[in-house]
Coordinates of C-alpha atoms in Angstrom, one line a residue:
X1 CA 140.7 -24.8 -211.5
X2 CA 142.6 -21.0 -211.6
X3 CA 145.6 -21.6 -214.0
X4 CA 144.6 -24.6 -215.9
X5 CA 144.5 -24.6 -219.8
X6 CA 142.8 -25.8 -222.9
X7 CA 144.2 -26.3 -226.4
X8 CA 141.5 -23.4 -226.8
X9 CA 142.2 -21.2 -224.2
X10 CA 145.8 -21.9 -224.9
X11 CA 145.6 -20.4 -228.5
X12 CA 143.7 -17.5 -227.5
X13 CA 146.2 -16.2 -224.6
X14 CA 149.1 -14.3 -224.6
X15 CA 151.3 -16.9 -224.0
X16 CA 153.9 -17.6 -226.8
X17 CA 155.9 -20.3 -225.3
X18 CA 154.8 -23.9 -224.0
X19 CA 157.6 -26.1 -221.8
X20 CA 157.1 -29.7 -222.5
X21 CA 158.2 -31.8 -219.3
X22 CA 158.7 -35.0 -218.4
X23 CA 160.1 -36.9 -215.3
X24 CA 164.1 -37.9 -215.2
X25 CA 164.8 -40.6 -212.5
X26 CA 165.2 -38.6 -209.5
X27 CA 161.9 -36.5 -210.5
X28 CA 163.3 -33.7 -212.0
X29 CA 161.5 -31.8 -215.0
X30 CA 163.5 -32.4 -218.4
X31 CA 162.0 -31.3 -221.7
X32 CA 162.2 -28.6 -224.4
X33 CA 160.8 -25.1 -225.1
X34 CA 158.8 -24.5 -228.2
X35 CA 156.7 -21.9 -229.8
X36 CA 152.9 -22.1 -228.5
X37 CA 152.2 -22.3 -232.5
X38 CA 154.2 -25.8 -232.9
X39 CA 152.7 -27.0 -229.8
X40 CA 149.5 -26.8 -231.1
X41 CA 149.9 -27.7 -234.1
X42 CA 152.3 -31.1 -232.9
X43 CA 150.4 -31.9 -230.4
X44 CA 149.9 -36.0 -230.4
X45 CA 153.8 -36.4 -231.9
X46 CA 155.1 -34.6 -228.6
X47 CA 159.0 -33.9 -228.1
X48 CA 161.8 -36.5 -229.4
X49 CA 164.4 -36.9 -226.3
X50 CA 167.7 -39.1 -225.9
X51 CA 167.1 -41.8 -223.3
X52 CA 170.1 -40.5 -221.7
X53 CA 168.3 -39.2 -219.2
X54 CA 167.4 -42.3 -217.7
X55 CA 170.8 -43.4 -218.0
X56 CA 172.7 -41.2 -216.4
X57 CA 173.0 -40.3 -212.5
X58 CA 172.0 -37.0 -210.6
X59 CA 174.9 -35.1 -211.8
X60 CA 174.5 -35.9 -215.4
X61 CA 177.8 -38.6 -215.5
X62 CA 176.9 -41.5 -217.5
X63 CA 180.5 -43.1 -218.4
X64 CA 179.9 -45.8 -215.8
X65 CA 176.3 -46.7 -215.5
X66 CA 175.2 -49.5 -217.3
X67 CA 171.5 -50.0 -217.7
X68 CA 169.5 -52.3 -220.6
X69 CA 167.6 -49.7 -221.5
X70 CA 170.0 -46.7 -222.7
X71 CA 173.9 -47.0 -223.7
X72 CA 176.1 -47.1 -226.4
X73 CA 174.5 -50.6 -227.2
X74 CA 171.4 -49.2 -227.9
X75 CA 172.8 -46.3 -230.2
X76 CA 171.6 -43.9 -227.2
X77 CA 168.1 -44.0 -229.4
X78 CA 165.1 -41.5 -228.3
X79 CA 162.0 -41.9 -227.0
X80 CA 159.2 -39.0 -226.9
X81 CA 157.5 -36.8 -224.5
X82 CA 153.7 -37.2 -225.4
X83 CA 152.1 -34.3 -223.5
X84 CA 149.1 -35.5 -221.3
X85 CA 147.0 -32.4 -221.8
X86 CA 145.2 -32.5 -218.4
X87 CA 148.1 -31.0 -217.4
X88 CA 148.4 -28.1 -219.3
X89 CA 148.6 -24.7 -217.0
X90 CA 150.2 -21.5 -217.1
X91 CA 153.6 -21.3 -215.8
X92 CA 152.5 -18.1 -213.9
X93 CA 156.5 -17.7 -212.7
X94 CA 158.0 -17.2 -215.9
X95 CA 157.0 -14.8 -218.6
X96 CA 154.1 -15.7 -221.0
X97 CA 154.7 -19.5 -220.5
X98 CA 152.6 -22.3 -220.4
X99 CA 153.7 -26.1 -218.7
X100 CA 152.2 -29.2 -219.3
X101 CA 153.8 -32.9 -218.2
X102 CA 154.2 -35.3 -220.5
X103 CA 154.5 -39.1 -220.4
X104 CA 157.5 -41.2 -221.8
X105 CA 156.5 -43.1 -224.4
X106 CA 158.6 -45.6 -227.0
X107 CA 160.0 -43.9 -230.1
X108 CA 157.8 -45.9 -232.7
X109 CA 155.4 -47.8 -230.7
X110 CA 153.6 -44.9 -228.3
X111 CA 153.6 -47.6 -225.1
X112 CA 154.6 -46.4 -221.9
X113 CA 158.0 -46.7 -221.5
X114 CA 158.6 -49.5 -218.2
X115 CA 161.1 -47.3 -216.5
X116 CA 159.4 -44.1 -216.5
X117 CA 158.3 -43.0 -212.9
X118 CA 155.3 -41.6 -214.3
X119 CA 154.5 -44.9 -215.9
X120 CA 155.4 -46.7 -212.4
X121 CA 152.8 -44.8 -210.7
X122 CA 150.1 -45.1 -213.3
X123 CA 150.5 -48.8 -213.2
X124 CA 149.9 -48.8 -209.7
X125 CA 146.7 -46.4 -210.1
X126 CA 145.4 -48.7 -212.4
X127 CA 145.6 -52.0 -210.4
X128 CA 143.4 -50.3 -207.8
X129 CA 140.8 -48.6 -209.9
X130 CA 140.6 -52.0 -211.1
X131 CA 139.4 -53.4 -208.0
X132 CA 137.1 -49.8 -207.5
X133 CA 139.4 -48.2 -205.4
X134 CA 140.7 -44.5 -205.8
X135 CA 143.5 -43.4 -203.7
X136 CA 143.9 -39.5 -202.6
X137 CA 147.1 -38.4 -202.0
X138 CA 149.3 -35.5 -200.8
X139 CA 153.0 -34.9 -200.3
X140 CA 154.1 -32.9 -197.4
X141 CA 157.5 -31.3 -198.4
X142 CA 160.4 -29.4 -196.4
X143 CA 163.0 -27.5 -197.8
X144 CA 165.9 -25.5 -196.7
X145 CA 166.5 -21.9 -197.6
X146 CA 169.9 -20.2 -198.1
X147 CA 171.0 -16.7 -198.7
X148 CA 172.9 -16.4 -202.0
X149 CA 171.9 -17.8 -205.2
X150 CA 172.8 -21.6 -206.4
X151 CA 176.1 -20.4 -208.5
X152 CA 177.3 -18.7 -205.6
X153 CA 176.9 -21.2 -203.2
X154 CA 178.6 -23.6 -205.6
X155 CA 181.5 -21.8 -206.3
X156 CA 182.0 -20.9 -202.4
X157 CA 182.3 -25.0 -202.1
X158 CA 178.7 -25.2 -200.1
X159 CA 180.8 -23.7 -196.9
X160 CA 179.4 -21.2 -194.7
X161 CA 175.8 -20.9 -195.5
X162 CA 173.6 -18.7 -194.1
X163 CA 170.4 -20.1 -193.5
X164 CA 167.1 -17.7 -193.7
X165 CA 166.3 -18.4 -190.0
X166 CA 169.3 -18.4 -187.3
X167 CA 167.8 -20.0 -184.2
X168 CA 164.6 -22.9 -184.5
X169 CA 161.6 -21.3 -185.2
X170 CA 158.9 -24.0 -186.1
X171 CA 155.6 -22.2 -186.0
X172 CA 156.6 -18.8 -185.1
X173 CA 154.9 -16.1 -186.9
X174 CA 157.4 -13.6 -186.7
X175 CA 160.0 -15.5 -188.6
X176 CA 157.4 -16.1 -190.8
X177 CA 156.7 -12.3 -191.4
X178 CA 160.3 -11.7 -192.3
X179 CA 160.6 -14.1 -195.1
X180 CA 157.0 -13.5 -196.4
X181 CA 157.7 -11.3 -199.4
X182 CA 159.4 -14.1 -200.5
X183 CA 156.7 -16.9 -200.1
X184 CA 154.0 -14.6 -200.9
X185 CA 155.7 -14.7 -204.3
X186 CA 155.8 -18.3 -204.1
X187 CA 152.3 -19.1 -202.9
X188 CA 151.0 -16.7 -205.9
X189 CA 152.9 -18.2 -208.2
X190 CA 151.6 -21.6 -207.4
X191 CA 148.0 -20.4 -207.1
X192 CA 148.3 -19.4 -210.5
X193 CA 149.4 -22.0 -212.1
X194 CA 147.1 -24.4 -210.7
X195 CA 149.3 -25.9 -207.8
X196 CA 146.6 -25.0 -205.2
X197 CA 148.4 -24.4 -201.4
X198 CA 146.8 -25.5 -198.2
X199 CA 149.3 -23.4 -195.9
X200 CA 152.8 -22.6 -195.2
X201 CA 154.9 -22.5 -192.0
X202 CA 158.1 -21.6 -190.6
X203 CA 160.1 -25.3 -189.7
X204 CA 162.1 -26.1 -186.9
X205 CA 165.7 -26.3 -188.6
X206 CA 167.6 -23.2 -189.2
X207 CA 166.2 -21.9 -192.5
X208 CA 163.6 -24.6 -193.1
X209 CA 160.6 -24.0 -194.4
X210 CA 157.1 -26.0 -195.7
X211 CA 154.1 -25.1 -198.0
X212 CA 151.7 -28.0 -198.1
X213 CA 149.6 -28.4 -201.3
X214 CA 146.1 -29.1 -201.1
X215 CA 145.6 -32.8 -202.1
X216 CA 144.4 -34.6 -204.8
X217 CA 144.5 -38.2 -206.6
X218 CA 147.6 -39.8 -207.1
X219 CA 148.8 -38.9 -210.2
X220 CA 147.9 -35.3 -210.1
X221 CA 149.6 -35.1 -206.3
X222 CA 153.0 -36.5 -208.0
X223 CA 152.5 -33.5 -211.0
X224 CA 151.8 -31.0 -208.4
X225 CA 155.0 -32.2 -206.1
X226 CA 157.4 -31.9 -209.0
X227 CA 155.8 -28.2 -209.9
X228 CA 155.9 -27.4 -206.6
X229 CA 159.7 -27.7 -206.5
X230 CA 160.5 -26.5 -209.8
X231 CA 158.7 -23.3 -208.4
X232 CA 160.4 -22.9 -205.2
X233 CA 163.9 -23.2 -207.0
X234 CA 162.9 -20.7 -209.9
X235 CA 161.7 -18.1 -207.3
X236 CA 164.3 -18.5 -204.8
X237 CA 167.5 -17.6 -207.3
X238 CA 165.3 -15.0 -209.1
X239 CA 165.3 -13.4 -205.3
X240 CA 169.3 -14.2 -204.9
X241 CA 168.3 -17.4 -202.5
X242 CA 169.0 -20.9 -203.1
X243 CA 166.5 -23.6 -201.8
X244 CA 167.4 -27.3 -201.2
X245 CA 165.2 -30.2 -201.0
X246 CA 167.8 -32.5 -199.9
X247 CA 167.0 -34.6 -197.2
X248 CA 170.0 -33.7 -194.6
X249 CA 171.8 -30.7 -195.9
X250 CA 174.0 -30.4 -192.5
X251 CA 175.4 -32.9 -190.1
X252 CA 174.0 -31.0 -187.3
X253 CA 170.8 -29.8 -188.7
X254 CA 167.1 -31.4 -189.4
X255 CA 166.2 -33.4 -191.9
X256 CA 163.6 -32.6 -194.6
X257 CA 160.9 -35.0 -195.0
X258 CA 158.5 -35.9 -197.7
X259 CA 155.6 -37.4 -195.3
X260 CA 153.1 -39.0 -198.0
X261 CA 149.4 -39.0 -197.1
X262 CA 147.1 -41.8 -198.5
X263 CA 143.3 -42.1 -198.1
X264 CA 141.0 -44.2 -200.4
X265 CA 137.3 -43.9 -202.1
X266 CA 135.3 -46.7 -203.7
X267 CA 132.1 -46.2 -204.9
X268 CA 131.5 -42.8 -203.2
X269 CA 132.5 -44.8 -200.0
X270 CA 135.3 -44.5 -197.4
X271 CA 136.6 -47.5 -197.2
X272 CA 139.3 -46.2 -194.3
X273 CA 136.4 -44.8 -192.0
X274 CA 134.5 -46.9 -189.4
X275 CA 132.3 -45.3 -187.0
X276 CA 132.8 -48.1 -184.1
X277 CA 136.2 -48.9 -184.5
X278 CA 138.8 -47.6 -182.6
X279 CA 139.9 -44.0 -183.5
X280 CA 137.5 -44.8 -186.6
X281 CA 140.3 -46.5 -188.2
X282 CA 138.5 -49.6 -190.3
X283 CA 140.4 -52.8 -190.6
X284 CA 140.8 -51.7 -194.3
X285 CA 142.8 -49.1 -193.4
X286 CA 144.8 -51.3 -191.0
X287 CA 145.5 -53.8 -193.6
X288 CA 146.7 -51.1 -196.0
X289 CA 149.5 -50.3 -193.1
X290 CA 150.2 -53.6 -192.7
X291 CA 151.2 -53.8 -196.4
X292 CA 153.0 -50.3 -196.4
X293 CA 155.0 -51.6 -192.9
X294 CA 155.9 -55.4 -194.2
X295 CA 157.1 -54.2 -198.2
X296 CA 159.2 -50.9 -196.1
X297 CA 162.7 -53.0 -196.3
X298 CA 162.2 -54.3 -199.9
X299 CA 160.6 -50.7 -200.9
X300 CA 163.3 -48.9 -199.1
X301 CA 165.2 -47.7 -202.4
X302 CA 161.8 -45.5 -203.3
X303 CA 161.7 -43.7 -200.2
X304 CA 165.4 -42.9 -199.4
X305 CA 167.1 -42.9 -202.8
X306 CA 170.1 -41.0 -202.3
X307 CA 173.2 -41.5 -200.2
X308 CA 172.0 -38.3 -198.2
X309 CA 168.5 -39.9 -197.7
X310 CA 169.7 -42.5 -195.4
X311 CA 171.0 -39.8 -193.5
X312 CA 168.3 -38.5 -192.2
X313 CA 166.6 -41.9 -191.4
X314 CA 169.3 -42.3 -188.9
X315 CA 168.2 -39.5 -186.4
X316 CA 165.4 -40.3 -183.8
X317 CA 165.1 -36.1 -183.4
X318 CA 164.2 -35.7 -187.3
X319 CA 160.8 -38.4 -186.9
X320 CA 161.8 -39.8 -190.3
X321 CA 160.1 -43.4 -189.5
X322 CA 160.9 -45.9 -186.9
X323 CA 161.1 -49.5 -188.4
X324 CA 157.9 -51.5 -188.9
X325 CA 156.1 -49.7 -186.9
X326 CA 152.7 -47.3 -186.7
X327 CA 150.5 -45.6 -184.6
X328 CA 147.6 -43.0 -184.0
X329 CA 148.5 -39.7 -184.6
X330 CA 152.2 -41.1 -183.2
X331 CA 155.2 -38.9 -184.8
X332 CA 157.5 -41.4 -183.4
X333 CA 156.6 -44.1 -186.1
X334 CA 156.8 -45.0 -189.6
X335 CA 153.0 -45.0 -190.4
X336 CA 151.0 -42.6 -188.6
X337 CA 147.1 -42.8 -188.6
X338 CA 145.0 -39.8 -188.9
X339 CA 141.3 -40.2 -188.1
X340 CA 138.5 -38.4 -188.0
X341 CA 135.8 -37.4 -190.6
X342 CA 135.1 -40.4 -193.0
X343 CA 137.3 -38.5 -195.8
X344 CA 140.2 -37.5 -193.9
X345 CA 141.0 -41.3 -192.3
X346 CA 144.2 -41.5 -193.8
X347 CA 147.7 -43.2 -193.4
X348 CA 150.8 -40.8 -192.8
X349 CA 154.0 -42.8 -194.7
X350 CA 156.9 -40.7 -192.8
X351 CA 159.9 -42.6 -193.9
X352 CA 160.6 -40.9 -197.4
X353 CA 162.7 -37.9 -197.4
X354 CA 162.1 -34.7 -199.5
X355 CA 164.7 -36.1 -201.9
X356 CA 162.5 -38.8 -202.7
X357 CA 161.0 -39.1 -206.5
X358 CA 157.3 -38.6 -205.9
X359 CA 156.0 -40.5 -208.4
X360 CA 157.9 -43.9 -207.4
X361 CA 157.6 -43.3 -203.4
X362 CA 153.9 -43.2 -204.4
X363 CA 154.1 -45.9 -206.2
X364 CA 155.5 -48.0 -203.1
X365 CA 152.7 -46.9 -201.3
X366 CA 150.1 -48.0 -203.6
X367 CA 151.3 -51.0 -204.2
X368 CA 152.1 -52.0 -200.5
X369 CA 148.6 -50.7 -199.7
X370 CA 146.9 -52.8 -202.2
X371 CA 148.7 -56.1 -201.3
X372 CA 147.6 -55.0 -197.9
X373 CA 144.1 -55.2 -198.6
X374 CA 144.3 -58.3 -200.7
X375 CA 146.2 -60.4 -198.2
X376 CA 144.5 -58.6 -195.3
X377 CA 147.6 -58.0 -193.6
X378 CA 147.8 -57.4 -189.8
X379 CA 149.8 -54.4 -189.1
X380 CA 150.3 -55.7 -185.2
X381 CA 149.7 -53.6 -182.2
X382 CA 150.0 -49.8 -182.2
X383 CA 152.7 -47.9 -180.6
X384 CA 151.1 -46.3 -178.4
X385 CA 154.0 -44.3 -176.4
X386 CA 157.2 -42.8 -177.4
X387 CA 158.6 -44.8 -180.0
X388 CA 162.1 -43.9 -179.9
X389 CA 162.7 -44.8 -175.9
X390 CA 160.0 -47.8 -175.6
X391 CA 161.5 -51.0 -175.0
X392 CA 159.4 -53.4 -176.4
X393 CA 159.1 -51.2 -180.0
X394 CA 162.9 -50.3 -179.8
X395 CA 163.2 -54.3 -179.4
X396 CA 160.8 -54.4 -182.5
X397 CA 163.0 -52.1 -184.4
X398 CA 166.1 -54.2 -184.0
X399 CA 164.4 -57.5 -184.6
X400 CA 163.0 -56.0 -188.1
X401 CA 165.7 -53.4 -189.3
X402 CA 165.4 -51.4 -192.8
X403 CA 168.1 -51.1 -195.3
X404 CA 170.8 -48.6 -193.4
X405 CA 172.7 -47.7 -196.5
X406 CA 171.9 -47.3 -200.2
X407 CA 173.4 -50.0 -200.9
X408 CA 171.6 -52.5 -198.6
X409 CA 168.3 -50.8 -200.4
X410 CA 169.8 -51.5 -203.8
X411 CA 169.8 -55.1 -202.8
X412 CA 167.2 -55.6 -201.2
X413 CA 165.1 -54.3 -204.1
X414 CA 166.8 -56.5 -206.5
X415 CA 166.0 -59.5 -204.0
X416 CA 162.5 -58.5 -203.4
X417 CA 159.7 -61.3 -205.2
X418 CA 157.4 -58.5 -204.2
X419 CA 159.1 -55.6 -206.1
X420 CA 159.1 -58.0 -209.2
X421 CA 155.4 -58.7 -209.4
X422 CA 153.9 -55.5 -208.5
X423 CA 157.0 -53.2 -210.8
X424 CA 158.5 -55.6 -213.2
X425 CA 161.8 -56.9 -213.8
X426 CA 162.9 -54.0 -216.3
X427 CA 161.7 -51.8 -213.3
X428 CA 163.9 -53.6 -210.4
X429 CA 167.1 -54.1 -212.1
X430 CA 166.9 -50.5 -213.8
X431 CA 166.6 -48.8 -210.2
X432 CA 168.8 -51.1 -208.5
X433 CA 171.6 -50.7 -210.8
X434 CA 171.5 -46.6 -210.9
X435 CA 171.8 -47.0 -206.9
X436 CA 174.5 -49.3 -206.6
X437 CA 176.4 -47.3 -208.8
X438 CA 175.7 -44.3 -206.7
X439 CA 177.0 -46.0 -203.9
X440 CA 179.8 -47.2 -205.8
X441 CA 180.6 -43.6 -207.1
X442 CA 180.3 -42.8 -202.8
X443 CA 182.6 -45.1 -202.2
X444 CA 185.6 -44.2 -204.6
X445 CA 185.1 -40.9 -203.2
X446 CA 187.3 -39.2 -200.7
X447 CA 185.5 -36.7 -198.7
X448 CA 185.7 -33.7 -196.0
X449 CA 185.0 -35.9 -193.4
X450 CA 187.7 -38.5 -194.0
X451 CA 190.7 -35.7 -194.6
X452 CA 189.6 -34.1 -191.2
X453 CA 189.6 -37.1 -188.9
X454 CA 192.6 -38.9 -190.6
X455 CA 194.9 -36.1 -192.5
X456 CA 197.4 -35.1 -190.1
X457 CA 196.2 -37.9 -187.4
X458 CA 196.9 -41.5 -188.3

């Protein structure tokens, strides 16, 4: 694939810098730059990094959050970023630079760090592969693009944001043409960095866009996802723009999703396809859907990991999931089934927002699918009408609600026997603690909404 590198090719290239990048709790790239000669001479050792990256919040605040893995009680010890050489590629949007994704491993034993997002996904992949299943996935990301650099927008307090489209422009070619010089740079950077693009388009929200990447194995897709976000952020800033993957950046606008598509192959067969079934959806596919839906409430934190994520799920016009529902090519449900050719049959999990950590969201989908297959779970009847207005569907959603706040999602994860068995006590307690700390910070903050509503009116 164009942009991929072996270490031999790296040694013979004009690349003088290598970015060794791990994944933090929020799906962001963290790491260090090293000269190519240092990288090639020290590949097995990797980088030593402070465990603070797994103990602070999204703004790197760590004065209140207490987790077992890291903190003053551990001496703020190190872990290592061990490069996964299969991910080495040219970072074509940066000058003379390569990038490699790294696993987080214990400083002394070299064992994978249990709470690291890439570790969590690896373990779910291993479980499915032990049963002969390979999952292929795609993460379908939307984002908003505003005029002005990130520093300029921060200095203005993010007020009076100017979106790159001023009217709804979903699918329109004209709006796309106006921004094509920028998006051509993004697509070229992605393609030349072994992040293959499938399609790009204008979305409905003001300043909202979407670029879909080609599907791959689950781990490869998660790696592409985080690299894609980095490319978009970096190219946008260089062009005087700001890209945001907030799930809902404005009260009245559209939310941005991260729809997760998942298909399966087993020994060169396609278990999600049955020529004689309705819409060719096999019983295995329905069992997988049953697992995803059953475990949605307790794994909500992995799909909607921020305060802002929950704002997206409250709006029906965002088509952001709808309780424990599924349907054939029905965007008013949480699980939309897309069927046709044997290799194309898949489920689309519509609940995650664009702010989801792809490793955690994919791990949640895979663990749920595996449980659905193992227990032969029945997803119930499909929704065949508008799930947001159909009386029977609304009643079902009311009877089986999803967590509505980050605090509820954290407590659902903590109380989940399934999550404990699938991910382990260390993972559950760590991510629940991070979310509850975020909720506590939110509840302690006085917002513009409160001042506008109460300051001179009560």
